[in-house]
Amino acid sequence: MRHLIAANWKMHGDLSWADKPDEFEALLSKTDRADIDILICPPFPLLTALKNDHKIHIGAQNCHAAVKGAHTGEVSVGLLKSAGASYVIVGHSERRSDGESDADVKAKAEAVLAGGLTPIICVGESLDVRESGKAVSHVEAQLEASLPEDTSNIVIAYEPIWAIGTGKVASIDDIEQMHGFIRKMVGPYIQLLYGGSVKPGNAKAILGTDNVNGALIGGASLEMDSLSQIARAAL
Ligand code: PGA
């Protein structure tokens, strides 16, 4: 299966970051990366600004579940699509911790699919849950409640919350166990990403793990140098 290297810029950057795809291209040419997909998910205003002649996919970090309406401050899937997005991250733990429920995540994933884009559905356990030995059953319950009815065009990102932005990474054994479990649950065709402190130094081992089909990268995606090194590790 192709690898997807997905950058989640979170709330970083300004309009000068529109040049980052050019910078990325200078570091890793199109032919170098013919076998992988690169995705950048910037804050909303950068979606249309990103100078992207390079076949880098562009995605959003969130959307609203409704097609349109009186939802101040929200953005619809239709608008994201017209701005050039082909993926939308839904259910990131930073949004779940702000009150987004499994049902909300499912509704958003359904909306993304209905709009013709691909949802990247995030799941993952807290440190307490991991230490109580219930990580797998927690992720199972999240997936059961957050996945859309039709799973033929989705991506799943397993991101242990305690590994996000902390420099702590799940062990290769833990990643292999969780991804193996998710693979059994969802079947052979869905791309499974790992996220949580993926860096140039650990990318090769993580991306070489069974049932890991790419990575969702926060901190290390802000510099094109480290993002390109991670992408190279997937080749
Ligand atoms: P991180 O973030 O790479 O900075 O840990 C990953 C994410 O939140 O998607």
JSON list of C-alpha atoms and ligand atoms in Angstrom, two decimals:
[
{"chain": "A", "resi": 1, "resn": "MET", "atom": "CA", "xyz": [0.00, 0.00, 0.00]},
{"chain": "A", "resi": 2, "resn": "ARG", "atom": "CA", "xyz": [1.22, 3.56, -0.71]},
{"chain": "A", "resi": 3, "resn": "HIS", "atom": "CA", "xyz": [2.47, 5.57, 2.24]},
{"chain": "A", "resi": 4, "resn": "LEU", "atom": "CA", "xyz": [0.81, 8.86, 3.15]},
{"chain": "A", "resi": 5, "resn": "ILE", "atom": "CA", "xyz": [3.05, 11.43, 4.84]},
{"chain": "A", "resi": 6, "resn": "ALA", "atom": "CA", "xyz": [0.65, 13.95, 6.36]},
{"chain": "A", "resi": 7, "resn": "ALA", "atom": "CA", "xyz": [1.72, 17.25, 7.92]},
{"chain": "A", "resi": 8, "resn": "ASN", "atom": "CA", "xyz": [-0.57, 18.74, 10.55]},
{"chain": "A", "resi": 9, "resn": "TRP", "atom": "CA", "xyz": [0.53, 22.35, 10.98]},
{"chain": "A", "resi": 10, "resn": "LYS", "atom": "CA", "xyz": [-2.03, 22.94, 13.75]},
{"chain": "A", "resi": 11, "resn": "MET", "atom": "CA", "xyz": [-2.21, 26.67, 14.59]},
{"chain": "A", "resi": 12, "resn": "HIS", "atom": "CA", "xyz": [1.20, 27.56, 13.23]},
{"chain": "A", "resi": 13, "resn": "GLY", "atom": "CA", "xyz": [2.34, 29.68, 10.32]},
{"chain": "A", "resi": 14, "resn": "ASP", "atom": "CA", "xyz": [1.46, 32.84, 8.46]},
{"chain": "A", "resi": 15, "resn": "LEU", "atom": "CA", "xyz": [0.95, 33.72, 4.81]},
{"chain": "A", "resi": 16, "resn": "SER", "atom": "CA", "xyz": [4.70, 33.56, 4.15]},
{"chain": "A", "resi": 17, "resn": "TRP", "atom": "CA", "xyz": [4.34, 29.78, 4.64]},
{"chain": "A", "resi": 18, "resn": "ALA", "atom": "CA", "xyz": [2.61, 29.67, 1.26]},
{"chain": "A", "resi": 19, "resn": "ASP", "atom": "CA", "xyz": [6.09, 29.04, -0.20]},
{"chain": "A", "resi": 20, "resn": "LYS", "atom": "CA", "xyz": [6.72, 25.88, 1.82]},
{"chain": "A", "resi": 21, "resn": "PRO", "atom": "CA", "xyz": [5.69, 23.45, -0.96]},
{"chain": "A", "resi": 22, "resn": "ASP", "atom": "CA", "xyz": [8.38, 25.08, -3.17]},
{"chain": "A", "resi": 23, "resn": "GLU", "atom": "CA", "xyz": [10.86, 24.57, -0.36]},
{"chain": "A", "resi": 24, "resn": "PHE", "atom": "CA", "xyz": [9.76, 20.94, 0.02]},
{"chain": "A", "resi": 25, "resn": "GLU", "atom": "CA", "xyz": [10.06, 20.38, -3.72]},
{"chain": "A", "resi": 26, "resn": "ALA", "atom": "CA", "xyz": [13.63, 21.68, -3.70]},
{"chain": "A", "resi": 27, "resn": "LEU", "atom": "CA", "xyz": [14.49, 19.07, -1.07]},
{"chain": "A", "resi": 28, "resn": "LEU", "atom": "CA", "xyz": [12.62, 16.11, -2.51]},
{"chain": "A", "resi": 29, "resn": "SER", "atom": "CA", "xyz": [11.71, 16.03, -6.17]},
{"chain": "A", "resi": 30, "resn": "LYS", "atom": "CA", "xyz": [8.50, 14.59, -7.59]},
{"chain": "A", "resi": 31, "resn": "THR", "atom": "CA", "xyz": [10.30, 11.60, -9.08]},
{"chain": "A", "resi": 32, "resn": "ASP", "atom": "CA", "xyz": [11.98, 10.86, -5.75]},
{"chain": "A", "resi": 33, "resn": "ARG", "atom": "CA", "xyz": [8.63, 10.49, -4.13]},
{"chain": "A", "resi": 34, "resn": "ALA", "atom": "CA", "xyz": [6.58, 8.90, -6.91]},
{"chain": "A", "resi": 35, "resn": "ASP", "atom": "CA", "xyz": [5.52, 6.08, -4.59]},
{"chain": "A", "resi": 36, "resn": "ILE", "atom": "CA", "xyz": [4.29, 8.13, -1.65]},
{"chain": "A", "resi": 37, "resn": "ASP", "atom": "CA", "xyz": [1.66, 10.82, -1.11]},
{"chain": "A", "resi": 38, "resn": "ILE", "atom": "CA", "xyz": [2.54, 14.05, 0.67]},
{"chain": "A", "resi": 39, "resn": "LEU", "atom": "CA", "xyz": [-0.23, 16.00, 2.38]},
{"chain": "A", "resi": 40, "resn": "ILE", "atom": "CA", "xyz": [-0.07, 19.37, 4.12]},
{"chain": "A", "resi": 41, "resn": "CYS", "atom": "CA", "xyz": [-2.94, 20.40, 6.42]},
{"chain": "A", "resi": 42, "resn": "PRO", "atom": "CA", "xyz": [-2.42, 24.12, 7.19]},
{"chain": "A", "resi": 43, "resn": "PRO", "atom": "CA", "xyz": [-4.69, 26.50, 9.10]},
{"chain": "A", "resi": 44, "resn": "PHE", "atom": "CA", "xyz": [-7.73, 27.45, 6.96]},
{"chain": "A", "resi": 45, "resn": "PRO", "atom": "CA", "xyz": [-6.55, 30.76, 5.41]},
{"chain": "A", "resi": 46, "resn": "LEU", "atom": "CA", "xyz": [-3.42, 29.09, 4.06]},
{"chain": "A", "resi": 47, "resn": "LEU", "atom": "CA", "xyz": [-5.41, 26.51, 2.08]},
{"chain": "A", "resi": 48, "resn": "THR", "atom": "CA", "xyz": [-5.87, 28.77, -0.92]},
{"chain": "A", "resi": 49, "resn": "ALA", "atom": "CA", "xyz": [-2.56, 30.55, -0.42]},
{"chain": "A", "resi": 50, "resn": "LEU", "atom": "CA", "xyz": [-0.27, 27.51, -0.55]},
{"chain": "A", "resi": 51, "resn": "LYS", "atom": "CA", "xyz": [1.68, 27.68, -3.78]},
{"chain": "A", "resi": 52, "resn": "ASN", "atom": "CA", "xyz": [1.25, 24.16, -4.92]},
{"chain": "A", "resi": 53, "resn": "ASP", "atom": "CA", "xyz": [2.24, 23.12, -8.41]},
{"chain": "A", "resi": 54, "resn": "HIS", "atom": "CA", "xyz": [3.89, 20.06, -7.05]},
{"chain": "A", "resi": 55, "resn": "LYS", "atom": "CA", "xyz": [1.19, 17.48, -6.53]},
{"chain": "A", "resi": 56, "resn": "ILE", "atom": "CA", "xyz": [1.37, 17.89, -2.79]},
{"chain": "A", "resi": 57, "resn": "HIS", "atom": "CA", "xyz": [-2.11, 17.18, -1.47]},
{"chain": "A", "resi": 58, "resn": "ILE", "atom": "CA", "xyz": [-3.72, 19.87, 0.63]},
{"chain": "A", "resi": 59, "resn": "GLY", "atom": "CA", "xyz": [-6.05, 19.13, 3.53]},
{"chain": "A", "resi": 60, "resn": "ALA", "atom": "CA", "xyz": [-7.93, 20.79, 6.37]},
{"chain": "A", "resi": 61, "resn": "GLN", "atom": "CA", "xyz": [-7.66, 20.14, 10.09]},
{"chain": "A", "resi": 62, "resn": "ASN", "atom": "CA", "xyz": [-11.40, 20.24, 10.79]},
{"chain": "A", "resi": 63, "resn": "CYS", "atom": "CA", "xyz": [-14.79, 20.92, 9.22]},
{"chain": "A", "resi": 64, "resn": "HIS", "atom": "CA", "xyz": [-18.43, 21.26, 10.20]},
{"chain": "A", "resi": 65, "resn": "ALA", "atom": "CA", "xyz": [-20.82, 18.35, 9.68]},
{"chain": "A", "resi": 66, "resn": "ALA", "atom": "CA", "xyz": [-23.53, 20.50, 8.06]},
{"chain": "A", "resi": 67, "resn": "VAL", "atom": "CA", "xyz": [-23.48, 21.40, 4.38]},
{"chain": "A", "resi": 68, "resn": "LYS", "atom": "CA", "xyz": [-24.12, 25.08, 5.17]},
{"chain": "A", "resi": 69, "resn": "GLY", "atom": "CA", "xyz": [-26.02, 27.23, 7.61]},
{"chain": "A", "resi": 70, "resn": "ALA", "atom": "CA", "xyz": [-25.88, 29.50, 10.62]},
{"chain": "A", "resi": 71, "resn": "HIS", "atom": "CA", "xyz": [-22.72, 28.13, 12.23]},
{"chain": "A", "resi": 72, "resn": "THR", "atom": "CA", "xyz": [-20.57, 31.12, 13.06]},
{"chain": "A", "resi": 73, "resn": "GLY", "atom": "CA", "xyz": [-16.86, 30.43, 12.83]},
{"chain": "A", "resi": 74, "resn": "GLU", "atom": "CA", "xyz": [-17.24, 27.07, 11.11]},
{"chain": "A", "resi": 75, "resn": "VAL", "atom": "CA", "xyz": [-16.19, 25.92, 7.63]},
{"chain": "A", "resi": 76, "resn": "SER", "atom": "CA", "xyz": [-18.08, 23.53, 5.34]},
{"chain": "A", "resi": 77, "resn": "VAL", "atom": "CA", "xyz": [-16.64, 20.60, 3.42]},
{"chain": "A", "resi": 78, "resn": "GLY", "atom": "CA", "xyz": [-17.85, 22.15, 0.14]},
{"chain": "A", "resi": 79, "resn": "LEU", "atom": "CA", "xyz": [-15.81, 25.30, 0.76]},
{"chain": "A", "resi": 80, "resn": "LEU", "atom": "CA", "xyz": [-12.77, 23.24, 1.75]},
{"chain": "A", "resi": 81, "resn": "LYS", "atom": "CA", "xyz": [-13.05, 21.32, -1.48]},
{"chain": "A", "resi": 82, "resn": "SER", "atom": "CA", "xyz": [-13.29, 24.48, -3.56]},
{"chain": "A", "resi": 83, "resn": "ALA", "atom": "CA", "xyz": [-10.22, 25.81, -1.70]},
{"chain": "A", "resi": 84, "resn": "GLY", "atom": "CA", "xyz": [-8.23, 22.81, -2.91]},
{"chain": "A", "resi": 85, "resn": "ALA", "atom": "CA", "xyz": [-8.49, 20.36, 0.00]},
{"chain": "A", "resi": 86, "resn": "SER", "atom": "CA", "xyz": [-8.67, 16.67, -0.74]},
{"chain": "A", "resi": 87, "resn": "TYR", "atom": "CA", "xyz": [-8.43, 15.41, 2.86]},
{"chain": "A", "resi": 88, "resn": "VAL", "atom": "CA", "xyz": [-9.88, 16.57, 6.19]},
{"chain": "A", "resi": 89, "resn": "ILE", "atom": "CA", "xyz": [-8.52, 15.52, 9.58]},
{"chain": "A", "resi": 90, "resn": "VAL", "atom": "CA", "xyz": [-11.43, 14.73, 11.92]},
{"chain": "A", "resi": 91, "resn": "GLY", "atom": "CA", "xyz": [-11.41, 13.85, 15.61]},
{"chain": "A", "resi": 92, "resn": "HIS", "atom": "CA", "xyz": [-7.87, 14.95, 16.40]},
{"chain": "A", "resi": 93, "resn": "SER", "atom": "CA", "xyz": [-7.32, 14.44, 20.14]},
{"chain": "A", "resi": 94, "resn": "GLU", "atom": "CA", "xyz": [-6.80, 18.19, 20.59]},
{"chain": "A", "resi": 95, "resn": "ARG", "atom": "CA", "xyz": [-10.36, 18.68, 19.32]},
{"chain": "A", "resi": 96, "resn": "ARG", "atom": "CA", "xyz": [-11.75, 15.69, 21.21]},
{"chain": "A", "resi": 97, "resn": "SER", "atom": "CA", "xyz": [-10.29, 17.17, 24.41]},
{"chain": "A", "resi": 98, "resn": "ASP", "atom": "CA", "xyz": [-12.17, 20.40, 23.59]},
{"chain": "A", "resi": 99, "resn": "GLY", "atom": "CA", "xyz": [-15.44, 18.45, 23.67]},
{"chain": "A", "resi": 100, "resn": "GLU", "atom": "CA", "xyz": [-15.77, 16.70, 20.31]},
{"chain": "A", "resi": 101, "resn": "SER", "atom": "CA", "xyz": [-17.52, 13.35, 20.83]},
{"chain": "A", "resi": 102, "resn": "ASP", "atom": "CA", "xyz": [-17.29, 10.13, 18.82]},
{"chain": "A", "resi": 103, "resn": "ALA", "atom": "CA", "xyz": [-20.73, 10.96, 17.39]},
{"chain": "A", "resi": 104, "resn": "ASP", "atom": "CA", "xyz": [-19.47, 14.40, 16.28]},
{"chain": "A", "resi": 105, "resn": "VAL", "atom": "CA", "xyz": [-16.44, 12.77, 14.67]},
{"chain": "A", "resi": 106, "resn": "LYS", "atom": "CA", "xyz": [-18.62, 10.26, 12.84]},
{"chain": "A", "resi": 107, "resn": "ALA", "atom": "CA", "xyz": [-20.95, 13.02, 11.59]},
{"chain": "A", "resi": 108, "resn": "LYS", "atom": "CA", "xyz": [-17.95, 14.99, 10.32]},
{"chain": "A", "resi": 109, "resn": "ALA", "atom": "CA", "xyz": [-16.45, 11.92, 8.64]},
{"chain": "A", "resi": 110, "resn": "GLU", "atom": "CA", "xyz": [-19.80, 11.28, 6.90]},
{"chain": "A", "resi": 111, "resn": "ALA", "atom": "CA", "xyz": [-19.90, 14.92, 5.77]},
{"chain": "A", "resi": 112, "resn": "VAL", "atom": "CA", "xyz": [-16.36, 14.75, 4.41]},
{"chain": "A", "resi": 113, "resn": "LEU", "atom": "CA", "xyz": [-17.22, 11.63, 2.39]},
{"chain": "A", "resi": 114, "resn": "ALA", "atom": "CA", "xyz": [-20.50, 13.12, 1.16]},
{"chain": "A", "resi": 115, "resn": "GLY", "atom": "CA", "xyz": [-18.48, 16.12, -0.08]},
{"chain": "A", "resi": 116, "resn": "GLY", "atom": "CA", "xyz": [-16.16, 13.85, -2.04]},
{"chain": "A", "resi": 117, "resn": "LEU", "atom": "CA", "xyz": [-13.07, 14.25, 0.19]},
{"chain": "A", "resi": 118, "resn": "THR", "atom": "CA", "xyz": [-11.19, 11.74, 2.33]},
{"chain": "A", "resi": 119, "resn": "PRO", "atom": "CA", "xyz": [-11.47, 11.91, 6.12]},
{"chain": "A", "resi": 120, "resn": "ILE", "atom": "CA", "xyz": [-8.43, 11.13, 8.28]},
{"chain": "A", "resi": 121, "resn": "ILE", "atom": "CA", "xyz": [-10.13, 9.84, 11.42]},
{"chain": "A", "resi": 122, "resn": "CYS", "atom": "CA", "xyz": [-7.97, 10.11, 14.55]},
{"chain": "A", "resi": 123, "resn": "VAL", "atom": "CA", "xyz": [-8.14, 7.77, 17.53]},
{"chain": "A", "resi": 124, "resn": "GLY", "atom": "CA", "xyz": [-5.82, 7.13, 20.46]},
{"chain": "A", "resi": 125, "resn": "GLU", "atom": "CA", "xyz": [-5.67, 6.59, 24.18]},
{"chain": "A", "resi": 126, "resn": "SER", "atom": "CA", "xyz": [-4.54, 8.76, 27.09]},
{"chain": "A", "resi": 127, "resn": "LEU", "atom": "CA", "xyz": [-1.64, 7.78, 29.34]},
{"chain": "A", "resi": 128, "resn": "ASP", "atom": "CA", "xyz": [-4.06, 6.65, 32.10]},
{"chain": "A", "resi": 129, "resn": "VAL", "atom": "CA", "xyz": [-5.84, 4.33, 29.69]},
{"chain": "A", "resi": 130, "resn": "ARG", "atom": "CA", "xyz": [-2.54, 2.95, 28.36]},
{"chain": "A", "resi": 131, "resn": "GLU", "atom": "CA", "xyz": [-1.25, 2.33, 31.90]},
{"chain": "A", "resi": 132, "resn": "SER", "atom": "CA", "xyz": [-4.45, 0.58, 32.92]},
{"chain": "A", "resi": 133, "resn": "GLY", "atom": "CA", "xyz": [-3.92, -1.90, 30.06]},
{"chain": "A", "resi": 134, "resn": "LYS", "atom": "CA", "xyz": [-7.06, -0.81, 28.21]},
{"chain": "A", "resi": 135, "resn": "ALA", "atom": "CA", "xyz": [-5.53, 0.94, 25.19]},
{"chain": "A", "resi": 136, "resn": "VAL", "atom": "CA", "xyz": [-6.80, -1.58, 22.63]},
{"chain": "A", "resi": 137, "resn": "SER", "atom": "CA", "xyz": [-10.36, -1.74, 23.95]},
{"chain": "A", "resi": 138, "resn": "HIS", "atom": "CA", "xyz": [-10.44, 2.07, 24.16]},
{"chain": "A", "resi": 139, "resn": "VAL", "atom": "CA", "xyz": [-9.38, 2.44, 20.52]},
{"chain": "A", "resi": 140, "resn": "GLU", "atom": "CA", "xyz": [-11.84, -0.29, 19.51]},
{"chain": "A", "resi": 141, "resn": "ALA", "atom": "CA", "xyz": [-14.71, 1.62, 21.15]},
{"chain": "A", "resi": 142, "resn": "GLN", "atom": "CA", "xyz": [-13.59, 4.90, 19.55]},
{"chain": "A", "resi": 143, "resn": "LEU", "atom": "CA", "xyz": [-13.48, 3.29, 16.11]},
{"chain": "A", "resi": 144, "resn": "GLU", "atom": "CA", "xyz": [-16.86, 1.60, 16.53]},
{"chain": "A", "resi": 145, "resn": "ALA", "atom": "CA", "xyz": [-18.44, 4.93, 17.40]},
{"chain": "A", "resi": 146, "resn": "SER", "atom": "CA", "xyz": [-16.50, 7.26, 15.08]},
{"chain": "A", "resi": 147, "resn": "LEU", "atom": "CA", "xyz": [-16.22, 5.43, 11.76]},
{"chain": "A", "resi": 148, "resn": "PRO", "atom": "CA", "xyz": [-18.70, 6.28, 9.00]},
{"chain": "A", "resi": 149, "resn": "GLU", "atom": "CA", "xyz": [-21.01, 3.59, 7.62]},
{"chain": "A", "resi": 150, "resn": "ASP", "atom": "CA", "xyz": [-19.05, 3.39, 4.38]},
{"chain": "A", "resi": 151, "resn": "THR", "atom": "CA", "xyz": [-15.36, 2.90, 5.14]},
{"chain": "A", "resi": 152, "resn": "SER", "atom": "CA", "xyz": [-14.18, 2.39, 1.57]},
{"chain": "A", "resi": 153, "resn": "ASN", "atom": "CA", "xyz": [-12.47, 5.79, 1.30]},
{"chain": "A", "resi": 154, "resn": "ILE", "atom": "CA", "xyz": [-11.15, 6.68, 4.73]},
{"chain": "A", "resi": 155, "resn": "VAL", "atom": "CA", "xyz": [-7.77, 6.95, 6.44]},
{"chain": "A", "resi": 156, "resn": "ILE", "atom": "CA", "xyz": [-7.32, 6.15, 10.14]},
{"chain": "A", "resi": 157, "resn": "ALA", "atom": "CA", "xyz": [-4.62, 7.77, 12.28]},
{"chain": "A", "resi": 158, "resn": "TYR", "atom": "CA", "xyz": [-3.64, 6.09, 15.53]},
{"chain": "A", "resi": 159, "resn": "GLU", "atom": "CA", "xyz": [-2.21, 8.78, 17.77]},
{"chain": "A", "resi": 160, "resn": "PRO", "atom": "CA", "xyz": [-1.59, 7.92, 21.42]},
{"chain": "A", "resi": 161, "resn": "ILE", "atom": "CA", "xyz": [-2.38, 11.20, 23.20]},
{"chain": "A", "resi": 162, "resn": "TRP", "atom": "CA", "xyz": [0.60, 10.90, 25.52]},
{"chain": "A", "resi": 163, "resn": "ALA", "atom": "CA", "xyz": [2.94, 10.79, 22.51]},
{"chain": "A", "resi": 164, "resn": "ILE", "atom": "CA", "xyz": [1.61, 13.93, 20.81]},
{"chain": "A", "resi": 165, "resn": "GLY", "atom": "CA", "xyz": [3.99, 16.86, 21.06]},
{"chain": "A", "resi": 166, "resn": "THR", "atom": "CA", "xyz": [5.80, 15.27, 24.02]},
{"chain": "A", "resi": 167, "resn": "GLY", "atom": "CA", "xyz": [8.80, 13.65, 22.34]},
{"chain": "A", "resi": 168, "resn": "LYS", "atom": "CA", "xyz": [7.61, 10.30, 23.74]},
{"chain": "A", "resi": 169, "resn": "VAL", "atom": "CA", "xyz": [6.93, 7.72, 21.06]},
{"chain": "A", "resi": 170, "resn": "ALA", "atom": "CA", "xyz": [5.03, 4.48, 21.43]},
{"chain": "A", "resi": 171, "resn": "SER", "atom": "CA", "xyz": [7.36, 1.48, 21.20]},
{"chain": "A", "resi": 172, "resn": "ILE", "atom": "CA", "xyz": [7.50, -0.35, 17.89]},
{"chain": "A", "resi": 173, "resn": "ASP", "atom": "CA", "xyz": [5.88, -3.34, 19.65]},
{"chain": "A", "resi": 174, "resn": "ASP", "atom": "CA", "xyz": [2.98, -1.19, 20.88]},
{"chain": "A", "resi": 175, "resn": "ILE", "atom": "CA", "xyz": [2.52, 0.39, 17.44]},
{"chain": "A", "resi": 176, "resn": "GLU", "atom": "CA", "xyz": [2.61, -3.03, 15.77]},
{"chain": "A", "resi": 177, "resn": "GLN", "atom": "CA", "xyz": [0.09, -4.44, 18.22]},
{"chain": "A", "resi": 178, "resn": "MET", "atom": "CA", "xyz": [-2.34, -1.54, 17.87]},
{"chain": "A", "resi": 179, "resn": "HIS", "atom": "CA", "xyz": [-2.06, -1.30, 14.09]},
{"chain": "A", "resi": 180, "resn": "GLY", "atom": "CA", "xyz": [-2.43, -5.08, 13.80]},
{"chain": "A", "resi": 181, "resn": "PHE", "atom": "CA", "xyz": [-5.59, -4.86, 15.87]},
{"chain": "A", "resi": 182, "resn": "ILE", "atom": "CA", "xyz": [-7.01, -1.97, 13.81]},
{"chain": "A", "resi": 183, "resn": "ARG", "atom": "CA", "xyz": [-6.11, -3.78, 10.59]},
{"chain": "A", "resi": 184, "resn": "LYS", "atom": "CA", "xyz": [-8.11, -6.84, 11.71]},
{"chain": "A", "resi": 185, "resn": "MET", "atom": "CA", "xyz": [-11.01, -4.61, 12.60]},
{"chain": "A", "resi": 186, "resn": "VAL", "atom": "CA", "xyz": [-11.19, -2.59, 9.37]},
{"chain": "A", "resi": 187, "resn": "GLY", "atom": "CA", "xyz": [-9.80, -4.93, 6.74]},
{"chain": "A", "resi": 188, "resn": "PRO", "atom": "CA", "xyz": [-6.87, -4.82, 4.34]},
{"chain": "A", "resi": 189, "resn": "TYR", "atom": "CA", "xyz": [-7.49, -1.70, 2.23]},
{"chain": "A", "resi": 190, "resn": "ILE", "atom": "CA", "xyz": [-7.58, 1.23, 4.66]},
{"chain": "A", "resi": 191, "resn": "GLN", "atom": "CA", "xyz": [-4.41, 3.31, 5.13]},
{"chain": "A", "resi": 192, "resn": "LEU", "atom": "CA", "xyz": [-3.37, 3.35, 8.78]},
{"chain": "A", "resi": 193, "resn": "LEU", "atom": "CA", "xyz": [-1.18, 6.26, 9.90]},
{"chain": "A", "resi": 194, "resn": "TYR", "atom": "CA", "xyz": [0.78, 6.50, 13.13]},
{"chain": "A", "resi": 195, "resn": "GLY", "atom": "CA", "xyz": [1.08, 9.90, 14.82]},
{"chain": "A", "resi": 196, "resn": "GLY", "atom": "CA", "xyz": [2.83, 11.13, 17.95]},
{"chain": "A", "resi": 197, "resn": "SER", "atom": "CA", "xyz": [6.34, 12.63, 17.97]},
{"chain": "A", "resi": 198, "resn": "VAL", "atom": "CA", "xyz": [7.33, 11.20, 14.59]},
{"chain": "A", "resi": 199, "resn": "LYS", "atom": "CA", "xyz": [10.75, 12.72, 13.78]},
{"chain": "A", "resi": 200, "resn": "PRO", "atom": "CA", "xyz": [13.49, 12.14, 11.18]},
{"chain": "A", "resi": 201, "resn": "GLY", "atom": "CA", "xyz": [15.34, 9.94, 13.67]},
{"chain": "A", "resi": 202, "resn": "ASN", "atom": "CA", "xyz": [12.50, 7.49, 14.36]},
{"chain": "A", "resi": 203, "resn": "ALA", "atom": "CA", "xyz": [10.58, 7.65, 11.07]},
{"chain": "A", "resi": 204, "resn": "LYS", "atom": "CA", "xyz": [12.31, 4.75, 9.35]},
{"chain": "A", "resi": 205, "resn": "ALA", "atom": "CA", "xyz": [11.53, 2.28, 12.15]},
{"chain": "A", "resi": 206, "resn": "ILE", "atom": "CA", "xyz": [7.94, 3.49, 12.54]},
{"chain": "A", "resi": 207, "resn": "LEU", "atom": "CA", "xyz": [7.19, 3.57, 8.80]},
{"chain": "A", "resi": 208, "resn": "GLY", "atom": "CA", "xyz": [8.71, 0.10, 8.43]},
{"chain": "A", "resi": 209, "resn": "THR", "atom": "CA", "xyz": [6.35, -1.40, 11.01]},
{"chain": "A", "resi": 210, "resn": "ASP", "atom": "CA", "xyz": [3.69, -3.85, 9.82]},
{"chain": "A", "resi": 211, "resn": "ASN", "atom": "CA", "xyz": [0.37, -2.18, 9.03]},
{"chain": "A", "resi": 212, "resn": "VAL", "atom": "CA", "xyz": [1.80, 1.34, 9.27]},
{"chain": "A", "resi": 213, "resn": "ASN", "atom": "CA", "xyz": [0.99, 3.03, 5.96]},
{"chain": "A", "resi": 214, "resn": "GLY", "atom": "CA", "xyz": [2.20, 6.52, 6.78]},
{"chain": "A", "resi": 215, "resn": "ALA", "atom": "CA", "xyz": [2.44, 9.13, 9.49]},
{"chain": "A", "resi": 216, "resn": "LEU", "atom": "CA", "xyz": [0.57, 12.16, 10.79]},
{"chain": "A", "resi": 217, "resn": "ILE", "atom": "CA", "xyz": [3.22, 14.65, 11.85]},
{"chain": "A", "resi": 218, "resn": "GLY", "atom": "CA", "xyz": [2.85, 17.78, 13.94]},
{"chain": "A", "resi": 219, "resn": "GLY", "atom": "CA", "xyz": [5.99, 19.46, 15.27]},
{"chain": "A", "resi": 220, "resn": "ALA", "atom": "CA", "xyz": [8.42, 17.91, 12.81]},
{"chain": "A", "resi": 221, "resn": "SER", "atom": "CA", "xyz": [6.28, 18.97, 9.84]},
{"chain": "A", "resi": 222, "resn": "LEU", "atom": "CA", "xyz": [6.82, 22.67, 10.42]},
{"chain": "A", "resi": 223, "resn": "GLU", "atom": "CA", "xyz": [10.32, 22.58, 8.92]},
{"chain": "A", "resi": 224, "resn": "MET", "atom": "CA", "xyz": [10.49, 21.31, 5.35]},
{"chain": "A", "resi": 225, "resn": "ASP", "atom": "CA", "xyz": [13.91, 19.89, 6.05]},
{"chain": "A", "resi": 226, "resn": "SER", "atom": "CA", "xyz": [12.60, 17.47, 8.69]},
{"chain": "A", "resi": 227, "resn": "LEU", "atom": "CA", "xyz": [9.37, 16.75, 6.76]},
{"chain": "A", "resi": 228, "resn": "SER", "atom": "CA", "xyz": [11.42, 15.80, 3.70]},
{"chain": "A", "resi": 229, "resn": "GLN", "atom": "CA", "xyz": [13.66, 13.55, 5.80]},
{"chain": "A", "resi": 230, "resn": "ILE", "atom": "CA", "xyz": [10.58, 11.78, 7.17]},
{"chain": "A", "resi": 231, "resn": "ALA", "atom": "CA", "xyz": [9.19, 11.42, 3.63]},
{"chain": "A", "resi": 232, "resn": "ARG", "atom": "CA", "xyz": [12.51, 9.98, 2.50]},
{"chain": "A", "resi": 233, "resn": "ALA", "atom": "CA", "xyz": [12.27, 7.40, 5.28]},
{"chain": "A", "resi": 234, "resn": "ALA", "atom": "CA", "xyz": [9.05, 6.13, 3.66]},
{"chain": "A", "resi": 235, "resn": "LEU", "atom": "CA", "xyz": [10.70, 5.49, 0.30]},
{"chain": "B", "resi": 1, "resn": "PGA", "atom": "P1", "xyz": [3.42, 15.69, 16.98]},
{"chain": "B", "resi": 1, "resn": "PGA", "atom": "O1", "xyz": [1.86, 15.86, 16.64]},
{"chain": "B", "resi": 1, "resn": "PGA", "atom": "O2", "xyz": [4.09, 15.08, 15.77]},
{"chain": "B", "resi": 1, "resn": "PGA", "atom": "O3", "xyz": [3.90, 17.08, 17.27]},
{"chain": "B", "resi": 1, "resn": "PGA", "atom": "O4", "xyz": [3.52, 14.79, 18.18]},
{"chain": "B", "resi": 1, "resn": "PGA", "atom": "C1", "xyz": [1.17, 14.85, 15.95]},
{"chain": "B", "resi": 1, "resn": "PGA", "atom": "C2", "xyz": [-0.28, 15.24, 15.80]},
{"chain": "B", "resi": 1, "resn": "PGA", "atom": "O5", "xyz": [-0.84, 15.87, 16.72]},
{"chain": "B", "resi": 1, "resn": "PGA", "atom": "O6", "xyz": [-0.92, 14.93, 14.77]}
]
